[in-house]
Amino acid sequence: MTHETLDAAAAVLPAEAIDAIERAATSAHRHDDLFSERAANIKQSAVRDVFDISMRPGLVSLAGGSPYLQSLPLERLSETAARIIAEDGLTALQYGGGQGTEELRTQICEVMAAEGILDARPENVVITAGSQSAQDVATKVFCNPGDVVLVEEPTYVGALNTFEAYQVQVEAVPMDDDGLVPELLEARIAALQTAGKNIKFLYTIPNFNNPSGITLAQDRRQQIVDICRRANILVLEDNPYGLLRFDGEPLAPLRAGNPDDVIYMGSFSKIFAPGLRIGWALVPAHLQRRYYLASEAVTLCPPTLNQMLVSAYLRDYDWKGQIETYRGLYAERCHAMLAALEMHMPDGLSWTRPQGGFFVWVTLPEGVDTYPLLHKAIDAGVVFIPGAAFMHSDSPSNKLRLAFSAVPPEAIAEGVRRLAPVLREAIDALA
Amino acid sequence: MTHETLDAAAAVLPAEAIDAIERAATSAHRHDDLFSERAANIKQSAVRDVFDISMRPGLVSLAGGSPYLQSLPLERLSETAARIIAEDGLTALQYGGGQGTEELRTQICEVMAAEGILDARPENVVITAGSQSAQDVATKVFCNPGDVVLVEEPTYVGALNTFEAYQVQVEAVPMDDDGLVPELLEARIAALQTAGKNIKFLYTIPNFNNPSGITLAQDRRQQIVDICRRANILVLEDNPYGLLRFDGEPLAPLRAGNPDDVIYMGSFSKIFAPGLRIGWALVPAHLQRRYYLASEAVTLCPPTLNQMLVSAYLRDYDWKGQIETYRGLYAERCHAMLAALEMHMPDGLSWTRPQGGFFVWVTLPEGVDTYPLLHKAIDAGVVFIPGAAFMHSDSPSNKLRLAFSAVPPEAIAEGVRRLAPVLREAIDALA
């Protein structure tokens, strides 16, 4: 491993992981030449690295975007799971159809109606192992090596990992406080297509973007789809947080009025339970068959028991009431984080004020690299994710992501208080 | 769609599916040029097509290789699932580590010990969404488009679908009654490598091959690995049925004495419950990191609840006793099928006599194509899978697969009795 690639890795990897890579690289093996070209592009995710560290007792983790499951009715869910296995175990524990059960696909159409999509049909829904798998399948079905995928910057690190595993050329389009900037998107598309590039889709998280918390403004949404349609580019819309808006009604998804141009991805990970790994794609009718077959080739079928548990939850529980609970809970936590940032953070910092979701995005002065600050923060008893994890480029980043979803308000305040001197020291060192 | 490709599709697709393809092909869409090259290689699996047909009441399905779950302790499993969610729901319903829980990886090493692998270490186990996903990840990590994957012929249709989705050149090596023929494998490797081909791995199901039921003889196993090692080719060993040997001890897997040269794939789908979608790969230490990262990029993490349920089953239940039950049950059903074949089948047919697993492979006289017989069989009240589904080539096949795993002995006898006149008529038509 060269020093250039090591430095690049340092932008997203903790020291232990880099040590392990170096050790592995020094013992070259005769199988090394068997790896596919794409394998070299599959990198460790900084979010996942920090996953283990975050579990250390005493640390305040503002790193992982886990939902707060304590508010779920666990006793009742336990009875529901028991009933499914006792009464329907021969179905729940057996293979099922590759597209997912018809019952759950029908219910998912109701969930999407709450999200603002009123014309979804069960036959165009493909249930996947979390929406991560839905992204993987979309990339598999559409992208040859060298094709271009457009993303907003910053964007979800898991999606970047997926795209890079298919040797796709990822091109980042800047956001402002209202999300993707249509003019910049249009100009970038024109430049890339003029250069002969094959752009396959735009990947976007329009509501409470992970990691920035930014929401794409309503008046830009149709503009974005129209720009893509004119250029013959699909939109891959990822909307795991859409129902978790703190106030008011959800903004209509890009998919809402554009059934032929948008592959819409949803998930039960943020509104119910990520440990079940149940997500879905709503696929335009003319693309459904190939999408479905590719999904089947990856996992055969989604887990039946998990689908039946989600179905029972949507059928027999007040799932909309639970979402109201979550909205209030996350709004309170977001408020606690913003208040703590206001109180403790030094001058020279700015941060986003999300309308929903799990994340606040903090910007430090130019010249600060947040990656080396992670270890100092851990020493100070708090964990965050450095901004470079959410960028396609390997350059240092002066941003960082703070998650407020999984931590009670008092702990959020304490975490921000611990983080403040680490950031202040870094800013002072610039002068 | 040309007639040539339609004919090719006809070898694996029922008429309804072909109609749908034709309809889709006539309404060309401006997004058609967005599909990846690999998307064209992802085909409908005949096994999955027949999945729905098999559910029709009154039909005897000898098609699907589903395990017989009626013998599982469903009441007790229902209590276990309830306890996991009630007592550990915050873990069971939350995100987990990408490699799977340490508890289950440790227990999987015990399962592999029963399968004949005594030196497996939990850190080299990657838990996946069924072993289908383990195959997908292996292909992703090792295969560039145009690389060669060797398979035995016939082989598992799901693996063929996975390989083709990566635009791999699949090369079939013949089997005899003792499995893969080492001399033929060696000659094929030499010819391909002389022709400049990049062979990445040999995919093999050494025990009770799906669909043929054939077992690779003990004295060929090390030979096969040695041939691959000399040629710098990995072995991808798929062993879902290994513990379901009717008599005697399991034969040692190819992986047993060859930790650096074999990626071993296991599954709980046949020995416990396929609806949980929990499989695994045991990966050579020097390949583990890239394999694990690729797996994480596809699904983030395996479902936590499902892993905990499997862990509880392995910890608190007599899982080895359950396997004894299954061995007796499947032996009885296999015996019933062989007896019925002996009694009802016309001259000119032969079939395998498996030592375990789920399947018997029937060979008709040269010149009979079993695909068109499927519809006649369905009219006669019985379903099978035509042999062409398990071949890489698109030629007609005079073979068919009969599964005895999911059907009681009386129904097996009745199914074979219904099938016999359909086959007799086809043979008579040859004369």
Tab-separated table of C-alpha atoms in Angstrom, chain B:
chain	number	residue	atom	x	y	z
B	1	MET	CA	-36.643	-10.340	-28.787
B	2	THR	CA	-35.462	-12.642	-31.561
B	3	HIS	CA	-36.739	-16.155	-32.027
B	4	GLU	CA	-33.351	-17.589	-31.098
B	5	THR	CA	-33.393	-15.899	-27.708
B	6	LEU	CA	-37.041	-16.783	-27.276
B	7	ASP	CA	-36.226	-20.406	-27.910
B	8	ALA	CA	-33.396	-20.175	-25.428
B	9	ALA	CA	-35.738	-18.645	-22.899
B	10	ALA	CA	-38.219	-21.407	-23.571
B	11	ALA	CA	-35.743	-23.863	-22.097
B	12	VAL	CA	-36.201	-22.340	-18.684
B	13	LEU	CA	-39.361	-20.236	-18.774
B	14	PRO	CA	-43.039	-21.157	-18.747
B	15	ALA	CA	-45.265	-19.761	-21.462
B	16	GLU	CA	-46.759	-17.027	-19.278
B	17	ALA	CA	-43.360	-15.540	-18.538
B	18	ILE	CA	-42.387	-15.580	-22.201
B	19	ASP	CA	-45.618	-13.805	-23.080
B	20	ALA	CA	-44.784	-11.134	-20.552
B	21	ILE	CA	-41.315	-10.696	-21.999
B	22	GLU	CA	-42.713	-10.361	-25.489
B	23	ARG	CA	-45.245	-7.774	-24.381
B	24	ALA	CA	-42.546	-5.820	-22.610
B	25	ALA	CA	-40.262	-6.018	-25.622
B	26	THR	CA	-42.860	-4.580	-27.959
B	27	SER	CA	-43.318	-1.434	-25.869
B	28	ALA	CA	-39.751	-0.174	-26.053
B	29	HIS	CA	-39.080	2.597	-23.552
B	30	ARG	CA	-36.627	5.454	-23.566
B	31	HIS	CA	-35.036	3.988	-20.414
B	32	ASP	CA	-34.118	0.759	-22.194
B	33	ASP	CA	-30.638	2.046	-22.952
B	34	LEU	CA	-30.009	2.654	-19.253
B	35	PHE	CA	-29.818	-1.020	-18.326
B	36	SER	CA	-26.378	-2.364	-17.515
B	37	GLU	CA	-24.918	-5.039	-19.755
B	38	ARG	CA	-25.170	-7.496	-16.901
B	39	ALA	CA	-28.921	-6.855	-16.522
B	40	ALA	CA	-29.555	-8.694	-19.775
B	41	ASN	CA	-27.960	-11.792	-18.238
B	42	ILE	CA	-30.294	-11.981	-15.271
B	43	LYS	CA	-32.963	-14.499	-16.147
B	44	GLN	CA	-36.054	-15.865	-14.548
B	45	SER	CA	-35.363	-19.086	-12.688
B	46	ALA	CA	-37.565	-21.986	-13.698
B	47	VAL	CA	-37.529	-23.141	-10.110
B	48	ARG	CA	-38.998	-19.844	-8.972
B	49	ASP	CA	-41.569	-19.857	-11.791
B	50	VAL	CA	-42.850	-23.196	-10.699
B	51	PHE	CA	-42.914	-21.967	-7.085
B	52	ASP	CA	-46.348	-20.397	-7.562
B	53	ILE	CA	-47.764	-23.188	-9.696
B	54	SER	CA	-46.707	-25.684	-7.021
B	55	MET	CA	-49.089	-24.081	-4.553
B	56	ARG	CA	-52.198	-25.056	-6.546
B	57	PRO	CA	-54.409	-27.411	-4.541
B	58	GLY	CA	-54.497	-30.991	-5.750
B	59	LEU	CA	-51.105	-30.831	-7.440
B	60	VAL	CA	-48.288	-33.005	-6.132
B	61	SER	CA	-45.200	-30.813	-6.210
B	62	LEU	CA	-41.961	-32.673	-6.708
B	63	ALA	CA	-40.524	-29.335	-7.851
B	64	GLY	CA	-39.417	-27.140	-4.968
B	65	GLY	CA	-36.577	-28.155	-2.667
B	66	SER	CA	-38.221	-26.853	0.481
B	67	PRO	CA	-37.394	-28.493	3.805
B	68	TYR	CA	-40.179	-30.217	5.744
B	69	LEU	CA	-40.755	-27.819	8.633
B	70	GLN	CA	-43.648	-29.728	10.215
B	71	SER	CA	-41.161	-31.579	12.368
B	72	LEU	CA	-39.825	-28.378	14.016
B	73	PRO	CA	-40.926	-27.565	17.604
B	74	LEU	CA	-42.960	-24.520	16.553
B	75	GLU	CA	-44.636	-23.938	19.944
B	76	ARG	CA	-41.292	-23.796	21.683
B	77	LEU	CA	-39.723	-21.652	18.950
B	78	SER	CA	-42.609	-19.246	19.333
B	79	GLU	CA	-41.796	-18.886	23.041
B	80	THR	CA	-38.126	-18.393	22.248
B	81	ALA	CA	-38.823	-15.624	19.738
B	82	ALA	CA	-41.128	-13.980	22.277
B	83	ARG	CA	-38.469	-14.091	24.964
B	84	ILE	CA	-35.810	-12.623	22.660
B	85	ILE	CA	-37.991	-9.634	21.794
B	86	ALA	CA	-39.316	-9.129	25.335
B	87	GLU	CA	-35.925	-9.407	27.050
B	88	ASP	CA	-33.481	-8.322	24.336
B	89	GLY	CA	-35.692	-6.426	21.897
B	90	LEU	CA	-33.501	-3.337	21.920
B	91	THR	CA	-30.703	-5.479	20.493
B	92	ALA	CA	-32.827	-7.820	18.362
B	93	LEU	CA	-34.595	-5.004	16.517
B	94	GLN	CA	-31.549	-2.725	16.176
B	95	TYR	CA	-28.699	-2.593	13.638
B	96	GLY	CA	-25.907	-5.062	14.329
B	97	GLY	CA	-22.337	-5.605	13.172
B	98	GLY	CA	-21.809	-6.220	9.448
B	99	GLN	CA	-20.119	-9.582	9.971
B	100	GLY	CA	-22.893	-10.971	12.183
B	101	THR	CA	-22.961	-11.522	15.941
B	102	GLU	CA	-19.935	-13.072	17.587
B	103	GLU	CA	-22.175	-15.542	19.417
B	104	LEU	CA	-23.637	-16.950	16.212
B	105	ARG	CA	-20.279	-16.976	14.416
B	106	THR	CA	-18.870	-19.011	17.290
B	107	GLN	CA	-21.810	-21.424	17.178
B	108	ILE	CA	-21.469	-21.734	13.397
B	109	CYS	CA	-17.955	-23.045	14.012
B	110	GLU	CA	-19.571	-25.840	16.070
B	111	VAL	CA	-21.985	-26.604	13.231
B	112	MET	CA	-19.054	-26.747	10.826
B	113	ALA	CA	-17.256	-29.097	13.223
B	114	ALA	CA	-20.234	-31.451	12.845
B	115	GLU	CA	-19.879	-31.024	9.083
B	116	GLY	CA	-16.212	-32.056	9.282
B	117	ILE	CA	-14.305	-28.736	9.592
B	118	LEU	CA	-12.451	-28.684	12.884
B	119	ASP	CA	-10.281	-25.550	12.600
B	120	ALA	CA	-12.817	-22.820	11.776
B	121	ARG	CA	-12.468	-19.557	13.692
B	122	PRO	CA	-15.331	-17.117	14.331
B	123	GLU	CA	-13.350	-14.161	12.947
B	124	ASN	CA	-13.256	-15.828	9.529
B	125	VAL	CA	-17.020	-16.409	9.404
B	126	VAL	CA	-19.211	-13.849	7.614
B	127	ILE	CA	-22.955	-14.260	8.188
B	128	THR	CA	-25.028	-13.523	5.093
B	129	ALA	CA	-28.671	-13.303	3.975
B	130	GLY	CA	-28.819	-17.010	3.128
B	131	SER	CA	-25.961	-18.678	1.277
B	132	GLN	CA	-27.380	-17.196	-1.932
B	133	SER	CA	-25.999	-13.875	-0.736
B	134	ALA	CA	-22.673	-15.541	0.130
B	135	GLN	CA	-22.391	-16.674	-3.508
B	136	ASP	CA	-23.273	-13.197	-4.719
B	137	VAL	CA	-20.579	-11.620	-2.558
B	138	ALA	CA	-17.939	-14.148	-3.663
B	139	THR	CA	-18.683	-13.411	-7.296
B	140	LYS	CA	-18.600	-9.685	-6.632
B	141	VAL	CA	-15.240	-9.870	-4.897
B	142	PHE	CA	-13.498	-12.113	-7.411
B	143	CYS	CA	-15.047	-11.846	-10.852
B	144	ASN	CA	-14.554	-9.258	-13.553
B	145	PRO	CA	-16.794	-9.525	-16.603
B	146	GLY	CA	-15.406	-12.253	-18.866
B	147	ASP	CA	-13.647	-14.138	-16.080
B	148	VAL	CA	-14.345	-17.859	-15.967
B	149	VAL	CA	-16.214	-19.696	-13.222
B	150	LEU	CA	-16.149	-23.486	-13.362
B	151	VAL	CA	-19.243	-25.402	-12.295
B	152	GLU	CA	-20.171	-29.028	-12.225
B	153	GLU	CA	-22.958	-29.949	-14.631
B	154	PRO	CA	-25.740	-30.018	-13.583
B	155	THR	CA	-25.619	-27.425	-10.799
B	156	TYR	CA	-27.764	-25.179	-8.626
B	157	VAL	CA	-29.823	-22.825	-10.777
B	158	GLY	CA	-29.562	-19.984	-8.245
B	159	ALA	CA	-25.784	-20.063	-8.478
B	160	LEU	CA	-25.946	-19.965	-12.280
B	161	ASN	CA	-28.223	-16.913	-12.035
B	162	THR	CA	-25.798	-15.219	-9.665
B	163	PHE	CA	-22.756	-15.870	-11.857
B	164	GLU	CA	-24.535	-14.703	-14.987
B	165	ALA	CA	-25.538	-11.486	-13.255
B	166	TYR	CA	-21.799	-10.676	-13.088
B	167	GLN	CA	-21.243	-11.433	-16.791
B	168	VAL	CA	-18.987	-14.312	-15.923
B	169	GLN	CA	-18.168	-17.009	-18.487
B	170	VAL	CA	-19.560	-20.182	-16.915
B	171	GLU	CA	-17.791	-23.381	-17.958
B	172	ALA	CA	-19.399	-26.696	-17.050
B	173	VAL	CA	-17.337	-29.757	-16.109
B	174	PRO	CA	-19.066	-33.152	-16.381
B	175	MET	CA	-19.818	-35.401	-13.427
B	176	ASP	CA	-20.113	-39.163	-13.279
B	177	ASP	CA	-21.779	-41.157	-10.497
B	178	ASP	CA	-18.926	-40.178	-8.175
B	179	GLY	CA	-19.213	-36.466	-8.859
B	180	LEU	CA	-16.777	-34.164	-10.641
B	181	VAL	CA	-14.230	-36.097	-12.676
B	182	PRO	CA	-10.747	-34.879	-11.665
B	183	GLU	CA	-9.113	-35.665	-15.016
B	184	LEU	CA	-11.800	-33.769	-16.915
B	185	LEU	CA	-11.498	-30.828	-14.522
B	186	GLU	CA	-7.734	-30.705	-14.953
B	187	ALA	CA	-7.961	-30.913	-18.734
B	188	ARG	CA	-10.607	-28.201	-18.876
B	189	ILE	CA	-8.541	-25.884	-16.671
B	190	ALA	CA	-5.472	-26.454	-18.817
B	191	ALA	CA	-7.369	-25.752	-22.029
B	192	LEU	CA	-8.944	-22.583	-20.645
B	193	GLN	CA	-5.708	-21.252	-19.175
B	194	THR	CA	-3.854	-22.047	-22.404
B	195	ALA	CA	-6.495	-20.007	-24.193
B	196	GLY	CA	-5.628	-17.098	-21.890
B	197	LYS	CA	-8.755	-17.309	-19.772
B	198	ASN	CA	-8.810	-15.991	-16.232
B	199	ILE	CA	-10.397	-18.725	-14.115
B	200	LYS	CA	-11.379	-17.424	-10.680
B	201	PHE	CA	-13.055	-20.305	-8.898
B	202	LEU	CA	-14.677	-23.723	-9.094
B	203	TYR	CA	-18.206	-23.750	-7.658
B	204	THR	CA	-19.135	-27.187	-6.341
B	205	ILE	CA	-21.839	-28.837	-4.226
B	206	PRO	CA	-19.960	-31.968	-3.198
B	207	ASN	CA	-22.698	-33.541	-1.062
B	208	PHE	CA	-26.021	-34.596	-2.656
B	209	ASN	CA	-25.633	-32.050	-5.442
B	210	ASN	CA	-28.645	-29.971	-6.329
B	211	PRO	CA	-30.169	-31.152	-8.682
B	212	SER	CA	-28.483	-34.489	-9.269
B	213	GLY	CA	-28.219	-35.914	-5.757
B	214	ILE	CA	-24.694	-37.073	-6.658
B	215	THR	CA	-21.961	-37.052	-3.996
B	216	LEU	CA	-18.314	-36.378	-4.761
B	217	ALA	CA	-16.386	-39.487	-3.770
B	218	GLN	CA	-14.070	-39.163	-0.785
B	219	ASP	CA	-10.935	-40.085	-2.730
B	220	ARG	CA	-11.574	-37.365	-5.293
B	221	ARG	CA	-11.936	-34.528	-2.823
B	222	GLN	CA	-8.297	-33.719	-2.113
B	223	GLN	CA	-7.480	-34.330	-5.778
B	224	ILE	CA	-9.969	-31.638	-6.801
B	225	VAL	CA	-8.516	-29.114	-4.358
B	226	ASP	CA	-4.961	-29.942	-5.416
B	227	ILE	CA	-5.806	-29.444	-9.078
B	228	CYS	CA	-7.322	-26.051	-8.307
B	229	ARG	CA	-4.448	-25.041	-6.042
B	230	ARG	CA	-1.868	-25.860	-8.689
B	231	ALA	CA	-3.788	-23.721	-11.163
B	232	ASN	CA	-4.220	-20.868	-8.624
B	233	ILE	CA	-8.003	-21.198	-8.609
B	234	LEU	CA	-10.162	-20.919	-5.511
B	235	VAL	CA	-12.792	-23.501	-4.609
B	236	LEU	CA	-16.249	-22.207	-3.671
B	237	GLU	CA	-17.765	-25.111	-1.757
B	238	ASP	CA	-21.514	-25.041	-1.169
B	239	ASN	CA	-22.623	-27.501	1.488
B	240	PRO	CA	-26.229	-26.851	2.541
B	241	TYR	CA	-27.155	-30.541	2.716
B	242	GLY	CA	-23.941	-31.947	4.219
B	243	LEU	CA	-25.480	-32.990	7.552
B	244	LEU	CA	-28.472	-34.602	5.836
B	245	ARG	CA	-26.667	-37.818	4.929
B	246	PHE	CA	-29.000	-40.788	5.329
B	247	ASP	CA	-26.441	-43.244	6.753
B	248	GLY	CA	-23.054	-42.987	8.368
B	249	GLU	CA	-20.833	-39.991	9.045
B	250	PRO	CA	-20.586	-36.934	6.773
B	251	LEU	CA	-17.726	-37.061	4.266
B	252	ALA	CA	-15.069	-34.455	5.062
B	253	PRO	CA	-15.693	-31.240	3.099
B	254	LEU	CA	-13.115	-30.016	0.612
B	255	ARG	CA	-12.432	-27.192	3.040
B	256	ALA	CA	-11.482	-29.557	5.871
B	257	GLY	CA	-7.740	-29.799	5.264
B	258	ASN	CA	-7.449	-26.803	2.958
B	259	PRO	CA	-8.033	-23.595	4.920
B	260	ASP	CA	-6.314	-21.302	2.385
B	261	ASP	CA	-7.869	-22.569	-0.814
B	262	VAL	CA	-11.565	-23.016	-0.161
B	263	ILE	CA	-14.372	-20.544	0.571
B	264	TYR	CA	-16.925	-22.694	2.353
B	265	MET	CA	-20.614	-21.781	2.351
B	266	GLY	CA	-23.149	-23.111	4.815
B	267	SER	CA	-26.793	-22.460	5.525
B	268	PHE	CA	-29.499	-22.920	8.119
B	269	SER	CA	-32.085	-23.182	5.342
B	270	LYS	CA	-32.030	-26.972	5.123
B	271	ILE	CA	-31.216	-27.910	8.721
B	272	PHE	CA	-33.421	-25.296	10.422
B	273	ALA	CA	-35.516	-22.620	8.691
B	274	PRO	CA	-35.067	-21.010	5.253
B	275	GLY	CA	-37.525	-18.204	6.077
B	276	LEU	CA	-34.919	-16.695	8.411
B	277	ARG	CA	-32.431	-16.217	5.526
B	278	ILE	CA	-29.330	-16.939	7.564
B	279	GLY	CA	-26.320	-18.460	5.843
B	280	TRP	CA	-22.591	-17.958	6.124
B	281	ALA	CA	-19.232	-18.094	4.435
B	282	LEU	CA	-16.055	-19.379	6.067
B	283	VAL	CA	-13.404	-17.357	4.272
B	284	PRO	CA	-9.621	-17.951	4.164
B	285	ALA	CA	-7.976	-15.503	6.574
B	286	HIS	CA	-6.125	-13.657	3.805
B	287	LEU	CA	-9.382	-13.026	1.897
B	288	GLN	CA	-11.644	-12.286	4.864
B	289	ARG	CA	-11.432	-8.493	4.963
B	290	ARG	CA	-12.437	-7.812	1.386
B	291	TYR	CA	-15.134	-10.453	1.505
B	292	TYR	CA	-16.576	-8.967	4.673
B	293	LEU	CA	-16.544	-5.390	3.357
B	294	ALA	CA	-18.311	-6.455	0.158
B	295	SER	CA	-20.952	-8.276	2.181
B	296	GLU	CA	-21.509	-5.192	4.319
B	297	ALA	CA	-21.878	-3.024	1.199
B	298	VAL	CA	-24.755	-5.232	0.015
B	299	THR	CA	-26.928	-5.512	3.141
B	300	LEU	CA	-25.221	-3.438	5.899
B	301	CYS	CA	-25.818	-6.236	8.408
B	302	PRO	CA	-27.698	-9.555	8.593
B	303	PRO	CA	-31.030	-9.361	10.427
B	304	THR	CA	-30.319	-9.295	14.168
B	305	LEU	CA	-33.541	-10.936	15.392
B	306	ASN	CA	-33.005	-13.865	13.023
B	307	GLN	CA	-29.426	-14.352	14.179
B	308	MET	CA	-30.530	-14.355	17.813
B	309	LEU	CA	-33.265	-16.895	17.077
B	310	VAL	CA	-30.763	-19.208	15.364
B	311	SER	CA	-28.360	-18.710	18.286
B	312	ALA	CA	-31.049	-19.661	20.788
B	313	TYR	CA	-31.933	-22.704	18.697
B	314	LEU	CA	-28.311	-23.876	18.630
B	315	ARG	CA	-27.814	-23.097	22.335
B	316	ASP	CA	-31.032	-24.342	23.934
B	317	TYR	CA	-32.443	-27.011	21.607
B	318	ASP	CA	-31.321	-30.485	20.627
B	319	TRP	CA	-30.416	-29.327	17.117
B	320	LYS	CA	-28.363	-32.435	16.471
B	321	GLY	CA	-31.335	-34.580	17.472
B	322	GLN	CA	-33.493	-32.590	15.063
B	323	ILE	CA	-31.002	-33.346	12.295
B	324	GLU	CA	-31.254	-37.048	13.172
B	325	THR	CA	-35.028	-36.701	12.781
B	326	TYR	CA	-34.563	-35.018	9.412
B	327	ARG	CA	-32.122	-37.683	8.234
B	328	GLY	CA	-34.626	-40.431	8.985
B	329	LEU	CA	-37.469	-38.471	7.447
B	330	TYR	CA	-35.669	-37.633	4.214
B	331	ALA	CA	-34.230	-41.153	3.931
B	332	GLU	CA	-37.762	-42.542	4.141
B	333	ARG	CA	-38.990	-40.134	1.476
B	334	CYS	CA	-36.053	-40.840	-0.807
B	335	HIS	CA	-36.722	-44.531	-0.406
B	336	ALA	CA	-40.401	-43.982	-1.259
B	337	MET	CA	-39.423	-42.087	-4.388
B	338	LEU	CA	-36.914	-44.703	-5.559
B	339	ALA	CA	-39.454	-47.472	-4.930
B	340	ALA	CA	-42.142	-45.613	-6.867
B	341	LEU	CA	-39.774	-44.950	-9.753
B	342	GLU	CA	-38.892	-48.649	-9.808
B	343	MET	CA	-42.564	-49.570	-9.834
B	344	HIS	CA	-44.009	-47.081	-12.309
B	345	MET	CA	-41.358	-45.842	-14.690
B	346	PRO	CA	-41.127	-47.173	-18.224
B	347	ASP	CA	-38.020	-48.809	-19.676
B	348	GLY	CA	-35.364	-46.480	-20.981
B	349	LEU	CA	-35.171	-44.277	-17.886
B	350	SER	CA	-32.442	-44.158	-15.289
B	351	TRP	CA	-32.087	-42.170	-12.085
B	352	THR	CA	-29.609	-41.411	-9.334
B	353	ARG	CA	-29.697	-43.046	-5.888
B	354	PRO	CA	-28.681	-40.240	-3.526
B	355	GLN	CA	-26.956	-40.818	-0.176
B	356	GLY	CA	-28.623	-37.742	1.301
B	357	GLY	CA	-30.167	-34.376	0.523
B	358	PHE	CA	-33.424	-33.608	-1.269
B	359	PHE	CA	-33.216	-34.659	-4.932
B	360	VAL	CA	-33.346	-37.499	-7.454
B	361	TRP	CA	-32.184	-36.809	-11.022
B	362	VAL	CA	-33.948	-38.701	-13.781
B	363	THR	CA	-32.462	-39.282	-17.248
B	364	LEU	CA	-34.732	-40.011	-20.204
B	365	PRO	CA	-33.568	-41.384	-23.529
B	366	GLU	CA	-31.563	-39.094	-25.797
B	367	GLY	CA	-33.851	-36.965	-27.919
B	368	VAL	CA	-36.527	-36.320	-25.310
B	369	ASP	CA	-36.779	-32.678	-24.211
B	370	THR	CA	-38.250	-32.559	-20.706
B	371	TYR	CA	-39.213	-28.907	-20.852
B	372	PRO	CA	-42.434	-29.279	-22.891
B	373	LEU	CA	-43.365	-32.228	-20.664
B	374	LEU	CA	-43.745	-29.888	-17.703
B	375	HIS	CA	-47.078	-28.560	-18.896
B	376	LYS	CA	-48.376	-32.058	-19.585
B	377	ALA	CA	-47.270	-33.109	-16.122
B	378	ILE	CA	-49.078	-30.162	-14.547
B	379	ASP	CA	-52.215	-31.267	-16.436
B	380	ALA	CA	-51.663	-34.734	-14.973
B	381	GLY	CA	-51.381	-33.233	-11.474
B	382	VAL	CA	-47.657	-33.316	-10.770
B	383	VAL	CA	-44.832	-30.753	-11.010
B	384	PHE	CA	-41.096	-31.277	-11.579
B	385	ILE	CA	-38.216	-29.049	-12.707
B	386	PRO	CA	-36.924	-29.634	-16.261
B	387	GLY	CA	-33.221	-30.435	-16.428
B	388	ALA	CA	-32.366	-27.465	-18.655
B	389	ALA	CA	-32.817	-25.167	-15.668
B	390	PHE	CA	-29.654	-26.597	-14.126
B	391	MET	CA	-27.456	-26.372	-17.204
B	392	HIS	CA	-25.490	-23.388	-18.327
B	393	SER	CA	-26.086	-24.143	-21.992
B	394	ASP	CA	-29.399	-23.335	-23.603
B	395	SER	CA	-29.778	-26.745	-25.288
B	396	PRO	CA	-32.772	-28.953	-24.534
B	397	SER	CA	-32.221	-31.510	-21.797
B	398	ASN	CA	-33.422	-35.100	-21.417
B	399	LYS	CA	-33.163	-34.819	-17.597
B	400	LEU	CA	-35.501	-33.723	-14.854
B	401	ARG	CA	-35.256	-33.096	-11.120
B	402	LEU	CA	-37.606	-34.640	-8.578
B	403	ALA	CA	-37.561	-33.314	-5.009
B	404	PHE	CA	-38.702	-35.625	-2.222
B	405	SER	CA	-38.025	-33.299	0.729
B	406	ALA	CA	-41.335	-31.529	1.206
B	407	VAL	CA	-43.870	-34.227	0.377
B	408	PRO	CA	-45.049	-37.219	2.488
B	409	PRO	CA	-44.222	-40.715	1.137
B	410	GLU	CA	-47.790	-41.477	-0.060
B	411	ALA	CA	-47.887	-38.242	-2.044
B	412	ILE	CA	-44.468	-38.974	-3.522
B	413	ALA	CA	-45.738	-42.345	-4.747
B	414	GLU	CA	-48.855	-40.713	-6.182
B	415	GLY	CA	-46.809	-37.998	-7.909
B	416	VAL	CA	-44.501	-40.518	-9.553
B	417	ARG	CA	-47.522	-42.590	-10.593
B	418	ARG	CA	-49.007	-39.493	-12.299
B	419	LEU	CA	-45.717	-38.623	-13.963
B	420	ALA	CA	-45.077	-42.067	-15.468
B	421	PRO	CA	-47.592	-41.941	-18.374
B	422	VAL	CA	-46.376	-38.460	-19.366
B	423	LEU	CA	-42.826	-39.742	-19.678
B	424	ARG	CA	-43.928	-42.977	-21.360
B	425	GLU	CA	-45.802	-41.013	-23.993
B	426	ALA	CA	-42.722	-38.902	-24.696
B	427	ILE	CA	-40.538	-41.970	-25.060
B	428	ASP	CA	-43.087	-43.667	-27.322
B	429	ALA	CA	-43.186	-40.566	-29.518
B	430	LEU	CA	-39.463	-41.021	-30.222
B	431	ALA	CA	-40.001	-44.349	-31.950
